[in-house]
PDB file of C-alpha atoms in Angstrom:
ATOM      1  CA  UNK A   1      -2.967   2.784 -17.520  1.00  0.00           C
ATOM      2  CA  UNK A   2      -0.480   3.642 -14.758  1.00  0.00           C
ATOM      3  CA  UNK A   3       2.024   5.159 -16.928  1.00  0.00           C
ATOM      4  CA  UNK A   4      -0.568   7.292 -18.619  1.00  0.00           C
ATOM      5  CA  UNK A   5      -2.152   8.417 -15.602  1.00  0.00           C
ATOM      6  CA  UNK A   6       1.367   9.424 -14.264  1.00  0.00           C
ATOM      7  CA  UNK A   7       2.091  11.285 -17.485  1.00  0.00           C
ATOM      8  CA  UNK A   8      -1.169  13.068 -17.585  1.00  0.00           C
ATOM      9  CA  UNK A   9      -0.837  14.331 -14.102  1.00  0.00           C
ATOM     10  CA  UNK A  10       2.865  15.255 -14.507  1.00  0.00           C
ATOM     11  CA  UNK A  11       1.885  17.518 -17.457  1.00  0.00           C
ATOM     12  CA  UNK A  12      -0.635  19.638 -15.389  1.00  0.00           C
ATOM     13  CA  UNK A  13       0.145  23.145 -14.589  1.00  0.00           C
ATOM     14  CA  UNK A  14      -0.315  24.091 -11.035  1.00  0.00           C
ATOM     15  CA  UNK A  15      -4.046  24.264 -10.056  1.00  0.00           C
ATOM     16  CA  UNK A  16      -5.225  22.457 -13.113  1.00  0.00           C
ATOM     17  CA  UNK A  17      -7.383  19.318 -12.621  1.00  0.00           C
ATOM     18  CA  UNK A  18      -8.553  16.336 -14.807  1.00  0.00           C
ATOM     19  CA  UNK A  19     -12.272  15.932 -15.120  1.00  0.00           C
ATOM     20  CA  UNK A  20     -12.414  12.274 -14.422  1.00  0.00           C
ATOM     21  CA  UNK A  21     -10.440  12.200 -11.228  1.00  0.00           C
ATOM     22  CA  UNK A  22      -9.461  14.182  -8.124  1.00  0.00           C
ATOM     23  CA  UNK A  23      -5.728  15.135  -7.721  1.00  0.00           C
ATOM     24  CA  UNK A  24      -4.229  15.489  -4.254  1.00  0.00           C
ATOM     25  CA  UNK A  25      -0.705  16.875  -4.561  1.00  0.00           C
ATOM     26  CA  UNK A  26       1.260  19.189  -2.455  1.00  0.00           C
ATOM     27  CA  UNK A  27      -0.763  21.967  -0.782  1.00  0.00           C
ATOM     28  CA  UNK A  28      -3.562  21.392  -3.335  1.00  0.00           C
ATOM     29  CA  UNK A  29      -5.439  18.648  -1.481  1.00  0.00           C
ATOM     30  CA  UNK A  30      -9.167  18.621  -1.853  1.00  0.00           C
ATOM     31  CA  UNK A  31      -9.484  15.475   0.047  1.00  0.00           C
ATOM     32  CA  UNK A  32      -7.818  15.017   3.498  1.00  0.00           C
ATOM     33  CA  UNK A  33      -7.703  12.092   5.702  1.00  0.00           C
ATOM     34  CA  UNK A  34      -7.951   8.319   4.736  1.00  0.00           C
ATOM     35  CA  UNK A  35     -11.814   8.071   5.227  1.00  0.00           C
ATOM     36  CA  UNK A  36     -12.506  10.810   2.696  1.00  0.00           C
ATOM     37  CA  UNK A  37     -10.236   9.130   0.193  1.00  0.00           C
ATOM     38  CA  UNK A  38     -11.876   5.722   0.571  1.00  0.00           C
ATOM     39  CA  UNK A  39     -15.432   7.267   0.356  1.00  0.00           C
ATOM     40  CA  UNK A  40     -14.617   9.359  -2.777  1.00  0.00           C
ATOM     41  CA  UNK A  41     -17.074   8.553  -5.651  1.00  0.00           C
ATOM     42  CA  UNK A  42     -14.250   9.416  -8.115  1.00  0.00           C
ATOM     43  CA  UNK A  43     -10.845   8.004  -8.485  1.00  0.00           C
ATOM     44  CA  UNK A  44      -8.192  10.049  -6.433  1.00  0.00           C
ATOM     45  CA  UNK A  45      -4.539  10.350  -7.407  1.00  0.00           C
ATOM     46  CA  UNK A  46      -2.847  11.021  -3.979  1.00  0.00           C
ATOM     47  CA  UNK A  47       0.875  11.813  -4.018  1.00  0.00           C
ATOM     48  CA  UNK A  48       2.409  10.897  -0.807  1.00  0.00           C
ATOM     49  CA  UNK A  49       4.724  13.294   0.927  1.00  0.00           C
ATOM     50  CA  UNK A  50       7.456  13.000   3.702  1.00  0.00           C
ATOM     51  CA  UNK A  51       7.989   9.089   4.007  1.00  0.00           C
ATOM     52  CA  UNK A  52       7.442   7.565   0.566  1.00  0.00           C
ATOM     53  CA  UNK A  53       7.687  11.086  -0.816  1.00  0.00           C
ATOM     54  CA  UNK A  54       6.807  11.016  -4.593  1.00  0.00           C
ATOM     55  CA  UNK A  55       4.755   7.764  -4.608  1.00  0.00           C
ATOM     56  CA  UNK A  56       1.493   8.050  -6.586  1.00  0.00           C
ATOM     57  CA  UNK A  57      -1.278   6.335  -4.737  1.00  0.00           C
ATOM     58  CA  UNK A  58      -4.421   6.048  -6.842  1.00  0.00           C
ATOM     59  CA  UNK A  59      -7.743   5.258  -4.877  1.00  0.00           C
ATOM     60  CA  UNK A  60     -10.276   3.419  -6.956  1.00  0.00           C
ATOM     61  CA  UNK A  61      -8.186   2.543  -9.974  1.00  0.00           C
ATOM     62  CA  UNK A  62     -10.869   0.305 -11.227  1.00  0.00           C
ATOM     63  CA  UNK A  63     -12.819   3.593 -12.142  1.00  0.00           C
ATOM     64  CA  UNK A  64     -10.031   5.305 -13.941  1.00  0.00           C
ATOM     65  CA  UNK A  65     -10.686   3.691 -17.367  1.00  0.00           C
ATOM     66  CA  UNK A  66     -14.115   2.103 -17.852  1.00  0.00           C
ATOM     67  CA  UNK A  67     -12.975  -0.476 -20.281  1.00  0.00           C
ATOM     68  CA  UNK A  68     -10.408  -1.680 -17.831  1.00  0.00           C
ATOM     69  CA  UNK A  69     -12.515  -2.110 -14.860  1.00  0.00           C
ATOM     70  CA  UNK A  70     -13.328  -5.642 -15.285  1.00  0.00           C
ATOM     71  CA  UNK A  71      -9.971  -6.747 -15.914  1.00  0.00           C
ATOM     72  CA  UNK A  72      -8.697  -5.042 -12.766  1.00  0.00           C
ATOM     73  CA  UNK A  73     -11.385  -6.658 -10.738  1.00  0.00           C
ATOM     74  CA  UNK A  74     -10.772 -10.093 -12.254  1.00  0.00           C
ATOM     75  CA  UNK A  75      -6.971 -10.080 -11.617  1.00  0.00           C
ATOM     76  CA  UNK A  76      -7.682  -9.247  -7.889  1.00  0.00           C
ATOM     77  CA  UNK A  77      -9.288 -12.565  -7.449  1.00  0.00           C
ATOM     78  CA  UNK A  78     -11.370 -11.147  -4.491  1.00  0.00           C
ATOM     79  CA  UNK A  79     -13.447 -14.365  -3.708  1.00  0.00           C
ATOM     80  CA  UNK A  80     -10.359 -16.316  -3.406  1.00  0.00           C
ATOM     81  CA  UNK A  81      -8.514 -13.873  -1.228  1.00  0.00           C
ATOM     82  CA  UNK A  82     -11.489 -13.559   0.991  1.00  0.00           C
ATOM     83  CA  UNK A  83     -11.651 -17.360   1.431  1.00  0.00           C
ATOM     84  CA  UNK A  84      -7.985 -17.746   2.189  1.00  0.00           C
ATOM     85  CA  UNK A  85      -8.382 -14.874   4.775  1.00  0.00           C
ATOM     86  CA  UNK A  86     -11.273 -16.412   6.369  1.00  0.00           C
ATOM     87  CA  UNK A  87      -9.360 -19.863   6.683  1.00  0.00           C
ATOM     88  CA  UNK A  88      -6.324 -18.103   8.190  1.00  0.00           C
ATOM     89  CA  UNK A  89      -7.907 -15.820  10.709  1.00  0.00           C
ATOM     90  CA  UNK A  90     -11.412 -17.568  11.150  1.00  0.00           C
ATOM     91  CA  UNK A  91     -13.394 -14.289  10.340  1.00  0.00           C
ATOM     92  CA  UNK A  92     -14.839 -12.651   7.280  1.00  0.00           C
ATOM     93  CA  UNK A  93     -12.842 -10.034   5.789  1.00  0.00           C
ATOM     94  CA  UNK A  94     -14.214  -7.922   2.839  1.00  0.00           C
ATOM     95  CA  UNK A  95     -12.462  -5.458   0.558  1.00  0.00           C
ATOM     96  CA  UNK A  96     -12.533  -1.987   2.053  1.00  0.00           C
ATOM     97  CA  UNK A  97     -10.369  -0.142  -0.563  1.00  0.00           C
ATOM     98  CA  UNK A  98      -8.594  -0.764  -3.881  1.00  0.00           C
ATOM     99  CA  UNK A  99      -5.353   1.167  -4.765  1.00  0.00           C
ATOM    100  CA  UNK A 100      -2.866   1.419  -7.506  1.00  0.00           C
ATOM    101  CA  UNK A 101       0.707   2.171  -6.329  1.00  0.00           C
ATOM    102  CA  UNK A 102       3.174   3.739  -8.757  1.00  0.00           C
ATOM    103  CA  UNK A 103       6.484   4.270  -7.458  1.00  0.00           C
ATOM    104  CA  UNK A 104       9.343   5.903  -9.468  1.00  0.00           C
ATOM    105  CA  UNK A 105      12.755   6.227  -7.557  1.00  0.00           C
ATOM    106  CA  UNK A 106      11.329   6.537  -4.175  1.00  0.00           C
ATOM    107  CA  UNK A 107      14.441   6.365  -2.031  1.00  0.00           C
ATOM    108  CA  UNK A 108      12.890   7.300   1.351  1.00  0.00           C
ATOM    109  CA  UNK A 109      10.435   4.647   2.240  1.00  0.00           C
ATOM    110  CA  UNK A 110       8.794   4.245   5.469  1.00  0.00           C
ATOM    111  CA  UNK A 111      10.813   2.174   7.998  1.00  0.00           C
ATOM    112  CA  UNK A 112       9.443  -1.153   9.239  1.00  0.00           C
ATOM    113  CA  UNK A 113       5.900  -0.857  10.858  1.00  0.00           C
ATOM    114  CA  UNK A 114       2.518  -2.631  11.067  1.00  0.00           C
ATOM    115  CA  UNK A 115      -0.909  -1.114  10.057  1.00  0.00           C
ATOM    116  CA  UNK A 116      -2.445  -1.421  13.473  1.00  0.00           C
ATOM    117  CA  UNK A 117      -3.268  -4.336  15.674  1.00  0.00           C
ATOM    118  CA  UNK A 118      -6.547  -5.359  14.141  1.00  0.00           C
ATOM    119  CA  UNK A 119      -6.443  -8.071  11.614  1.00  0.00           C
ATOM    120  CA  UNK A 120      -5.897  -6.581   7.959  1.00  0.00           C
ATOM    121  CA  UNK A 121      -4.808  -8.481   4.804  1.00  0.00           C
ATOM    122  CA  UNK A 122      -3.639  -6.843   1.699  1.00  0.00           C
ATOM    123  CA  UNK A 123      -3.046  -8.449  -1.719  1.00  0.00           C
ATOM    124  CA  UNK A 124      -0.720  -6.997  -4.143  1.00  0.00           C
ATOM    125  CA  UNK A 125      -0.767  -7.672  -7.945  1.00  0.00           C
ATOM    126  CA  UNK A 126       2.390  -6.756  -9.537  1.00  0.00           C
ATOM    127  CA  UNK A 127       2.186  -5.060 -12.998  1.00  0.00           C
ATOM    128  CA  UNK A 128       5.918  -5.313 -13.519  1.00  0.00           C
ATOM    129  CA  UNK A 129       8.927  -7.474 -12.314  1.00  0.00           C
ATOM    130  CA  UNK A 130      10.479  -6.786  -8.906  1.00  0.00           C
ATOM    131  CA  UNK A 131      13.497  -8.933  -9.024  1.00  0.00           C
ATOM    132  CA  UNK A 132      16.080  -7.062  -7.179  1.00  0.00           C
ATOM    133  CA  UNK A 133      16.584  -4.774  -4.197  1.00  0.00           C
ATOM    134  CA  UNK A 134      16.834  -1.537  -6.411  1.00  0.00           C
ATOM    135  CA  UNK A 135      13.179  -2.129  -7.623  1.00  0.00           C
ATOM    136  CA  UNK A 136      12.048  -1.711  -4.103  1.00  0.00           C
ATOM    137  CA  UNK A 137      10.545  -4.999  -2.951  1.00  0.00           C
ATOM    138  CA  UNK A 138       8.134  -5.638  -0.421  1.00  0.00           C
ATOM    139  CA  UNK A 139       9.870  -6.864   2.975  1.00  0.00           C
ATOM    140  CA  UNK A 140       8.096  -8.729   5.699  1.00  0.00           C
ATOM    141  CA  UNK A 141       9.288 -10.096   8.945  1.00  0.00           C
ATOM    142  CA  UNK A 142       7.639 -13.597   9.186  1.00  0.00           C
ATOM    143  CA  UNK A 143       5.252 -14.618  12.094  1.00  0.00           C
ATOM    144  CA  UNK A 144       5.563 -10.990  13.317  1.00  0.00           C
ATOM    145  CA  UNK A 145       1.644 -10.617  13.072  1.00  0.00           C
ATOM    146  CA  UNK A 146       1.380 -12.704  16.304  1.00  0.00           C
ATOM    147  CA  UNK A 147       4.512 -11.639  18.177  1.00  0.00           C
ATOM    148  CA  UNK A 148       3.132  -9.908  21.064  1.00  0.00           C
ATOM    149  CA  UNK A 149       6.372  -9.503  22.950  1.00  0.00           C
ATOM    150  CA  UNK A 150       7.928  -7.697  19.906  1.00  0.00           C
ATOM    151  CA  UNK A 151       5.009  -5.472  19.520  1.00  0.00           C
ATOM    152  CA  UNK A 152       4.904  -4.407  23.274  1.00  0.00           C
ATOM    153  CA  UNK A 153       8.805  -3.779  23.320  1.00  0.00           C
ATOM    154  CA  UNK A 154       8.540  -1.475  20.309  1.00  0.00           C
ATOM    155  CA  UNK A 155       5.440   0.165  21.598  1.00  0.00           C
ATOM    156  CA  UNK A 156       7.155   1.038  24.939  1.00  0.00           C
ATOM    157  CA  UNK A 157      10.153   2.324  23.052  1.00  0.00           C
ATOM    158  CA  UNK A 158       7.940   4.446  20.739  1.00  0.00           C
ATOM    159  CA  UNK A 159       5.967   6.068  23.695  1.00  0.00           C
ATOM    160  CA  UNK A 160       9.390   6.909  25.448  1.00  0.00           C
ATOM    161  CA  UNK A 161      10.632   8.502  22.229  1.00  0.00           C
ATOM    162  CA  UNK A 162       7.576  10.175  20.829  1.00  0.00           C
ATOM    163  CA  UNK A 163       7.319   7.816  17.801  1.00  0.00           C
ATOM    164  CA  UNK A 164       4.156   6.429  15.990  1.00  0.00           C
ATOM    165  CA  UNK A 165       2.674   3.613  18.034  1.00  0.00           C
ATOM    166  CA  UNK A 166       3.166   1.112  15.163  1.00  0.00           C
ATOM    167  CA  UNK A 167       6.794   1.790  14.206  1.00  0.00           C
ATOM    168  CA  UNK A 168       9.117  -1.001  14.751  1.00  0.00           C
ATOM    169  CA  UNK A 169      12.598   0.439  15.571  1.00  0.00           C
ATOM    170  CA  UNK A 170      13.922  -2.597  17.904  1.00  0.00           C
ATOM    171  CA  UNK A 171      14.295  -5.742  15.487  1.00  0.00           C
ATOM    172  CA  UNK A 172      17.543  -7.185  16.510  1.00  0.00           C
ATOM    173  CA  UNK A 173      17.410 -10.821  15.978  1.00  0.00           C
ATOM    174  CA  UNK A 174      14.600 -10.666  13.354  1.00  0.00           C
ATOM    175  CA  UNK A 175      15.229 -11.210   9.521  1.00  0.00           C
ATOM    176  CA  UNK A 176      12.895  -9.550   6.933  1.00  0.00           C
ATOM    177  CA  UNK A 177      12.044 -11.584   3.804  1.00  0.00           C
ATOM    178  CA  UNK A 178      12.261  -9.682   0.621  1.00  0.00           C
ATOM    179  CA  UNK A 179       9.437 -10.688  -1.782  1.00  0.00           C
ATOM    180  CA  UNK A 180      10.740 -10.697  -5.423  1.00  0.00           C
ATOM    181  CA  UNK A 181       7.974 -11.149  -7.931  1.00  0.00           C
ATOM    182  CA  UNK A 182       7.243 -11.338 -11.782  1.00  0.00           C
ATOM    183  CA  UNK A 183       4.583  -9.229 -13.403  1.00  0.00           C
ATOM    184  CA  UNK A 184       1.100 -10.947 -12.762  1.00  0.00           C
ATOM    185  CA  UNK A 185       2.228 -12.425  -9.354  1.00  0.00           C
ATOM    186  CA  UNK A 186       0.056 -11.792  -6.329  1.00  0.00           C
ATOM    187  CA  UNK A 187       1.402 -11.633  -2.718  1.00  0.00           C
ATOM    188  CA  UNK A 188      -1.132 -11.776   0.176  1.00  0.00           C
ATOM    189  CA  UNK A 189      -0.049 -10.236   3.421  1.00  0.00           C
ATOM    190  CA  UNK A 190      -1.190  -9.917   7.071  1.00  0.00           C
ATOM    191  CA  UNK A 191      -0.668  -6.139   7.568  1.00  0.00           C
ATOM    192  CA  UNK A 192      -0.738  -6.209  11.403  1.00  0.00           C
ATOM    193  CA  UNK A 193       2.623  -7.827  10.820  1.00  0.00           C
ATOM    194  CA  UNK A 194       5.842  -6.062  10.448  1.00  0.00           C
ATOM    195  CA  UNK A 195       6.663  -4.969   6.814  1.00  0.00           C
ATOM    196  CA  UNK A 196       7.981  -2.107   4.690  1.00  0.00           C
ATOM    197  CA  UNK A 197       8.744  -1.230   1.028  1.00  0.00           C
ATOM    198  CA  UNK A 198      12.547  -1.410   0.207  1.00  0.00           C
ATOM    199  CA  UNK A 199      14.034   1.957  -0.907  1.00  0.00           C
ATOM    200  CA  UNK A 200      14.348   2.026  -4.743  1.00  0.00           C
ATOM    201  CA  UNK A 201      17.155   3.049  -6.926  1.00  0.00           C
ATOM    202  CA  UNK A 202      16.468   6.549  -8.715  1.00  0.00           C
ATOM    203  CA  UNK A 203      15.852   4.920 -11.926  1.00  0.00           C
ATOM    204  CA  UNK A 204      13.575   2.198 -10.772  1.00  0.00           C
ATOM    205  CA  UNK A 205       9.676   1.761 -11.225  1.00  0.00           C
ATOM    206  CA  UNK A 206       7.199  -0.461  -9.341  1.00  0.00           C
ATOM    207  CA  UNK A 207       3.610  -0.601 -10.352  1.00  0.00           C
ATOM    208  CA  UNK A 208       1.180  -2.760  -7.936  1.00  0.00           C
ATOM    209  CA  UNK A 209      -2.492  -3.159  -7.684  1.00  0.00           C
ATOM    210  CA  UNK A 210      -3.406  -3.244  -3.970  1.00  0.00           C
ATOM    211  CA  UNK A 211      -6.645  -4.409  -2.143  1.00  0.00           C
ATOM    212  CA  UNK A 212      -7.372  -3.902   1.431  1.00  0.00           C
ATOM    213  CA  UNK A 213      -9.423  -6.529   3.408  1.00  0.00           C
ATOM    214  CA  UNK A 214     -10.557  -6.153   6.911  1.00  0.00           C
TER     215      UNK A 214
END
């Protein structure tokens, strides 16, 4: 499904659309802002630009192909992830958005960052093996989700240098864990911790189903 969607979109001439989805690409963006993407009633194929340039981020992939909907929902194990998140953080987290990430040779990925200070969890279900650095594994700095001193140091640096509040440029003494996976594996991550996707080789492909819980 991911490969077919990529090929269908790549074959479109400028200005053309597909009837069953919304295409956000380049200057032709019908939806702007995260809230609009989340609230769309149709799947949205959103191509990222600047950092992560070229990554295809599909919102609501469970609605792309009707016969795949239940399979996609089943493999996300949402009840189990919600239970684990509740036990980890002592609060109820629910699915806010479902996505499909397709990365093909994305060599300029966002540097280490967090997704804000509020508790957020993401689950990643891999559709292909990610077993070496060239494929672009997810990387996480362990225990960083409750390292207040590290956060404050980086926020002060970011304010002084005009950077995004949630960037982490000062990481001396911290080691990131690269997460290597086989197709079908799930990774559950606290997104208020420090993470990034490792840059890929030009020939690499990574396909991941992603759920955001908050």
